CSV table of C-alpha atoms in Angstrom, one decimal:
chain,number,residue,atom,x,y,z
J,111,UNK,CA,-34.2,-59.2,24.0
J,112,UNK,CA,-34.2,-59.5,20.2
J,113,UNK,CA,-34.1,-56.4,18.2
J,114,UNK,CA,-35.4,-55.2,15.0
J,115,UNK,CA,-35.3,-57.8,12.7
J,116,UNK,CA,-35.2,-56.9,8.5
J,117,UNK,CA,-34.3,-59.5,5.7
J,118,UNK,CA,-33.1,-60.3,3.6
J,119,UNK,CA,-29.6,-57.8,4.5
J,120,UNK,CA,-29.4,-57.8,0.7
J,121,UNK,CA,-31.2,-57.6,-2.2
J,122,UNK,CA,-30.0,-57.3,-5.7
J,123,UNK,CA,-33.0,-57.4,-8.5
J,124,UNK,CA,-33.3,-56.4,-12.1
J,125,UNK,CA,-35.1,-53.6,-13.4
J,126,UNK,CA,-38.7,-54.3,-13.4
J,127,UNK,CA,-38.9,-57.0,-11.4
J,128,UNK,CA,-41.3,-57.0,-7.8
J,129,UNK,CA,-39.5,-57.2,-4.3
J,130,UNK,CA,-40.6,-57.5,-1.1
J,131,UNK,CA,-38.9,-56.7,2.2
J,132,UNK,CA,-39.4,-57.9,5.7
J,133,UNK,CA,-39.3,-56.4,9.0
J,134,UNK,CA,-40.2,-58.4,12.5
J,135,UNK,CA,-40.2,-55.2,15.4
J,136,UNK,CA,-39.5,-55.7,18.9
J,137,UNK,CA,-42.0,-58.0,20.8
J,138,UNK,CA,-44.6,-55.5,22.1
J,139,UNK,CA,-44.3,-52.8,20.5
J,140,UNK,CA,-47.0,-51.7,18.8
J,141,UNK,CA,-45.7,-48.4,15.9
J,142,UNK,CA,-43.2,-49.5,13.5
J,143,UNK,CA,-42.5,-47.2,10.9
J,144,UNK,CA,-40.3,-48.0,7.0
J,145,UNK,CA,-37.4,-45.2,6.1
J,146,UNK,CA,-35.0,-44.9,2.9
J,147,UNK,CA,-32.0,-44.1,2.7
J,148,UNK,CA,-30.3,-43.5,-0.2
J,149,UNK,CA,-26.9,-41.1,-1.5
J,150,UNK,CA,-29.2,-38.7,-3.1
J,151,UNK,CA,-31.8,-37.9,-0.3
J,152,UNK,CA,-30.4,-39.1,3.1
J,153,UNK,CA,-33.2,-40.8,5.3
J,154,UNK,CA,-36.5,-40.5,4.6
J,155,UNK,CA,-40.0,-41.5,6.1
J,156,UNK,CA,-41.8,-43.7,4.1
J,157,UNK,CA,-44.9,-45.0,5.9
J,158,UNK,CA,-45.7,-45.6,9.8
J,159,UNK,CA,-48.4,-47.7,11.3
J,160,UNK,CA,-49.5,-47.4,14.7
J,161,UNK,CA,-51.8,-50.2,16.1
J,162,UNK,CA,-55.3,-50.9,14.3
J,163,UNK,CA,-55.4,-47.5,13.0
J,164,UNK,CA,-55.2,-46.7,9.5
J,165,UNK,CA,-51.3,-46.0,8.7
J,166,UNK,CA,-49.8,-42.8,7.2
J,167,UNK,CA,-48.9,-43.4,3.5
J,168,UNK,CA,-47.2,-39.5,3.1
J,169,UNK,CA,-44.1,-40.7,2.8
J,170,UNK,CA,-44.5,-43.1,-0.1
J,171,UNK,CA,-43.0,-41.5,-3.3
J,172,UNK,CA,-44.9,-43.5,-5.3
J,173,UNK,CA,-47.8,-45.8,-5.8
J,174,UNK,CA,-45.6,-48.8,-7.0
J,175,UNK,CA,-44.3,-48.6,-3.1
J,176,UNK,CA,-46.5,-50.2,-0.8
J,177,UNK,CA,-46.6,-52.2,3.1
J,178,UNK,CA,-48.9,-54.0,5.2
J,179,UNK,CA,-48.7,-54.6,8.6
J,180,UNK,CA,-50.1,-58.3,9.5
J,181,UNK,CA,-51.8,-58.9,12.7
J,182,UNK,CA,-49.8,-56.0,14.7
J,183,UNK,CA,-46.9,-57.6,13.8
J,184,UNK,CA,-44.8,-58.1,10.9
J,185,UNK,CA,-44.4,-55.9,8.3
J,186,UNK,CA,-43.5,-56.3,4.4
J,187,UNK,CA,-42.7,-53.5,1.8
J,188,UNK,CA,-43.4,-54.1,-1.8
J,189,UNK,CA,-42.2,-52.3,-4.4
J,190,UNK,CA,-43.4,-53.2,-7.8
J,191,UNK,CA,-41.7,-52.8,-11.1
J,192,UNK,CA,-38.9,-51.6,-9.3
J,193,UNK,CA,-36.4,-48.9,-11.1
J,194,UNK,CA,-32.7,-48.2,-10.4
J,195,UNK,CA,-33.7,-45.2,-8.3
J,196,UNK,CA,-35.3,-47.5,-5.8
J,197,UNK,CA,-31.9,-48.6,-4.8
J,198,UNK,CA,-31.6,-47.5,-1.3
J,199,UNK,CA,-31.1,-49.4,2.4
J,200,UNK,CA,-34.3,-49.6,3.4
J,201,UNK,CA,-34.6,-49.2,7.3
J,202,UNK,CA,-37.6,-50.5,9.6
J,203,UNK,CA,-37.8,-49.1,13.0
J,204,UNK,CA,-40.4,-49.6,16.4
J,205,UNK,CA,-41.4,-48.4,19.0
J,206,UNK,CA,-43.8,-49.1,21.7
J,207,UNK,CA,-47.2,-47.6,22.7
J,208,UNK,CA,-46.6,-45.9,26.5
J,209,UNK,CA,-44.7,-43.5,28.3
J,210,UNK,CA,-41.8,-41.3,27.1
J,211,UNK,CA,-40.2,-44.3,25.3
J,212,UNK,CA,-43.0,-44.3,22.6
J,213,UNK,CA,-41.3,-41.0,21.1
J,214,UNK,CA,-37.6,-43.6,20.7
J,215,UNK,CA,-37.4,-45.3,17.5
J,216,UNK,CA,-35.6,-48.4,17.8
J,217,UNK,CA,-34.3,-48.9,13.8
J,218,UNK,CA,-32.5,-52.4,12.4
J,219,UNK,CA,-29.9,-53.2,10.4
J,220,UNK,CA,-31.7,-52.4,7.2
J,221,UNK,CA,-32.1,-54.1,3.8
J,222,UNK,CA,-30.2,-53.1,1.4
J,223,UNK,CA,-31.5,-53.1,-2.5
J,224,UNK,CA,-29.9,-52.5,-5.6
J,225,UNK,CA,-31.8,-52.5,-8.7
J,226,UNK,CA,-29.9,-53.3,-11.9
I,199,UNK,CA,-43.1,-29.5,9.2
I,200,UNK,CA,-39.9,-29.6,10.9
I,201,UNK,CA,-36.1,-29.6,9.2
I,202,UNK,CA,-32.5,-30.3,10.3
I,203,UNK,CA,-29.4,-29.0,9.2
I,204,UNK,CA,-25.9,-30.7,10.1
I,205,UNK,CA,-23.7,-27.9,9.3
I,206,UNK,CA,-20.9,-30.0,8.7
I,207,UNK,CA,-20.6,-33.3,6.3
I,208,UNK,CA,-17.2,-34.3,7.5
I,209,UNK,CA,-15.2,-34.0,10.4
I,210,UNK,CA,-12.0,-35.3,11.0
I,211,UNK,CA,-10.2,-35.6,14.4
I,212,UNK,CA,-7.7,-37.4,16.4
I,213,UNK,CA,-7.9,-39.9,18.7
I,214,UNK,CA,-8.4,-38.0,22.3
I,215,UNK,CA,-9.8,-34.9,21.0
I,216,UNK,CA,-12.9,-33.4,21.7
I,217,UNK,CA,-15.3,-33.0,18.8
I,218,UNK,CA,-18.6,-31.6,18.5
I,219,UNK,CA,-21.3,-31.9,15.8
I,220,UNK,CA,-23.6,-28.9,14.9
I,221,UNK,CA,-27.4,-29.3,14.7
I,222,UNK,CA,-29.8,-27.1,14.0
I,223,UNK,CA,-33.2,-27.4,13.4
I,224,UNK,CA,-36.5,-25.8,12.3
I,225,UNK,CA,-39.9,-26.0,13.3
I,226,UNK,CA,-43.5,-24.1,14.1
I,227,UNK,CA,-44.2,-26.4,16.9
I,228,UNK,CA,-42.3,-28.0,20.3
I,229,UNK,CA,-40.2,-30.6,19.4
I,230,UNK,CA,-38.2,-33.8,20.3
I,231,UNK,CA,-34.6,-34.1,19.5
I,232,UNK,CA,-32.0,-36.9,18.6
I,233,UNK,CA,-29.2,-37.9,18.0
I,234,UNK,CA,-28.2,-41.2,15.8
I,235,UNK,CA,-25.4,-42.8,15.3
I,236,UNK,CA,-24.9,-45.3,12.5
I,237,UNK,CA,-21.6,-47.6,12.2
I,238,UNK,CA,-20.6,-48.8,8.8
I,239,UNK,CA,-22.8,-51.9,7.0
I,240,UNK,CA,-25.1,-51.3,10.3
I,241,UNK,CA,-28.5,-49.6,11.8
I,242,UNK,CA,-29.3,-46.2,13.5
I,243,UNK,CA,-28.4,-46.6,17.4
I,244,UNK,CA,-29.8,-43.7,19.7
I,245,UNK,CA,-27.0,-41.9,21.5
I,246,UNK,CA,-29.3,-39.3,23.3
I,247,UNK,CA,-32.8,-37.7,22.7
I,248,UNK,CA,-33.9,-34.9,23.8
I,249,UNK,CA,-38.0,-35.3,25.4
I,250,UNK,CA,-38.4,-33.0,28.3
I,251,UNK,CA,-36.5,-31.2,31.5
I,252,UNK,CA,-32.5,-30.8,31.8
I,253,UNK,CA,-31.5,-29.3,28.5
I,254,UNK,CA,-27.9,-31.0,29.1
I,255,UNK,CA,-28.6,-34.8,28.1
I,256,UNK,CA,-26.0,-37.2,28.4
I,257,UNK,CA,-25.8,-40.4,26.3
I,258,UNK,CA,-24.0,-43.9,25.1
I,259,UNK,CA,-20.6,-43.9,24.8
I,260,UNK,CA,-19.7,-40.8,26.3
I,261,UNK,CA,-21.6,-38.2,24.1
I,262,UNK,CA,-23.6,-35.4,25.4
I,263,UNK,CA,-26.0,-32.6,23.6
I,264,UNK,CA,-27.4,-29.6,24.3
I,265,UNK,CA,-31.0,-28.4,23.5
I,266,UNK,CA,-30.5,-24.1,22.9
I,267,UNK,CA,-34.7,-23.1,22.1
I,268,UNK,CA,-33.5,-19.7,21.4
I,269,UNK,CA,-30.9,-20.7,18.8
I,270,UNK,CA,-33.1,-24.3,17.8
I,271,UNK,CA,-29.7,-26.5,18.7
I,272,UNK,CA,-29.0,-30.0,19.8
I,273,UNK,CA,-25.0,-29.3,19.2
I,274,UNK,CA,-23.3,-33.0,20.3
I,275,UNK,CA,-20.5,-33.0,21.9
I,276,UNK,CA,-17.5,-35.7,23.5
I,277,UNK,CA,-14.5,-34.4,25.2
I,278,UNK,CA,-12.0,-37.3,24.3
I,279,UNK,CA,-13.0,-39.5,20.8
I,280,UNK,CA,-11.8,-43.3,20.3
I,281,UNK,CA,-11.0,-44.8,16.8
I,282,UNK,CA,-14.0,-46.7,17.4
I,283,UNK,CA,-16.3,-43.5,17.3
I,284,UNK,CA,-15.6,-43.9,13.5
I,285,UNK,CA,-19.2,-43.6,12.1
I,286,UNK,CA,-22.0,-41.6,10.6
I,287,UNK,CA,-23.7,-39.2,13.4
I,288,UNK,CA,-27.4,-37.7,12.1
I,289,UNK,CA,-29.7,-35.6,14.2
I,290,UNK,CA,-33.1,-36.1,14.1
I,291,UNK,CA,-36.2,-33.9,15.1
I,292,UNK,CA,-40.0,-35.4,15.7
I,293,UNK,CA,-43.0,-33.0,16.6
I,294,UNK,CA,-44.6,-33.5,20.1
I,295,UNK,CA,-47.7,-33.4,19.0
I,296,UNK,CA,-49.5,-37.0,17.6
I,297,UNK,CA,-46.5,-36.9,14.9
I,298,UNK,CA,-43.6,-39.4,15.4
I,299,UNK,CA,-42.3,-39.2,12.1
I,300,UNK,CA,-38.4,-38.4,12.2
I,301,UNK,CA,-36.8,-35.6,10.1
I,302,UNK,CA,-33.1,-36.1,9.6
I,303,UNK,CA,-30.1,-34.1,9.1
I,304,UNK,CA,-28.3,-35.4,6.4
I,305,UNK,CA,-25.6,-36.8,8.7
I,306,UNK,CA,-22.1,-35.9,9.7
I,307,UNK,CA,-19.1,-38.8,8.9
I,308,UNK,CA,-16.4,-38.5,11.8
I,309,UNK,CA,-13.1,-40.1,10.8
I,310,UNK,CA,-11.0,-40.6,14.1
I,311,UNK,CA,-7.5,-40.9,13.3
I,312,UNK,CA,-4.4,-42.3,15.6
């Protein structure tokens, strides 16, 4: 079946401008959680939702980051007034609800931004 | 919270030689363990993890790990590597408990040369 879905693959935007990144999970499964990775910090967590429950922000390093999660599914990442720091591939993962293979992330290809 | 180390950034080897990658990790509570690999312009692909039982796990591609609790290791390990195991290896810990964030090492670039 289809994998994790992201787009756009790349994304090149000034300084200051909004962007907004997609990721589609795997049919079915029901966490899907945003990472960064960038030169300077590796991979980071970002955000994770699970379900209808409220998701966990902790990894957002700042309030012009944000994500929703429509209907279970999709998921987009804004980042407003972006800076050059933000330049990063941004990496969306899933991973379903039962048994051992809820703890297996499944990650795709990634988006990758550069701010100018 | 729970940390990785990948005590080497580089590792260069020739084609048909074993090579292992050093994880270690740190953490106040039971964890599970993983190993990544990521191919250039590409995503992470699981290679093995690390959940429960046999503390020998065997993965894609010929790779194998071993969990070590009393010296907090997930060391990966492949007896004979191909020019196509070229890539970007990171280890990755999550908590057991209701916590499936990943913490990752900060990855290990293996350069297989003929």
């Amino acid at each position: 079946g289809a994998g994790v879905s992201q787009s756009p693959s790349n994304k090149v935007t000034e300084k200051g401008k909004d962007v907004e990144l997609r990721c589609d999970p795997i049919s079915g499964h029901t966490a899907l959680y945003w990472y960064r990775q960038s030169l300077g910090q590796g991979l980071e967590f970002l955000i994770y939702f699970q379900g209808n429950s409220a998701p966990d922000k902790s990894g957002l390093p700042s309030d012009r980051f944000s994500a929703e999660r429509t209907g279970g599914s999709v998921s987009t990442l804004t980042i407003q007034r972006t800076q050059q720091e933000d330049s990063a591939v941004y990496l969306c993962a899933s991973s379903p609800s039962g048994g051992e293979a809820k703890n297996i992330q499944y990650f795709g290809a990634g988006t990758r931004l550069s701010v100018l | 919270a729970q940390s990785v180390t990948q005590l080497d950034s580089q590792v260069p080897v020739f084609e048909e030689a074993p090579v292992e990658l050093r994880c270690n990790y740190s953490s106040s509570v039971s964890v599970y363990l993983f190993w990544y690999v990521q191919y250039p312009n590409q995503g992470l692909q699981l290679l093995l993890k690390y959940l429960s039982g046999s503390t020998l796990v065997k993965g894609i591609n010929g790779f194998e790990a071993e969990f070590n609790k009393s010296q907090t290791s997930f060391h990966l390990r492949k007896p004979s590597v191909h020019i196509s195991d070229t890539a970007e290896y990171f280890c990755a810990v999550s908590a057991v408990s209701n916590d499936y964030k990943l913490s990752f090492g900060a990855g290990t670039t293996v350069t297989v040369r003929a």
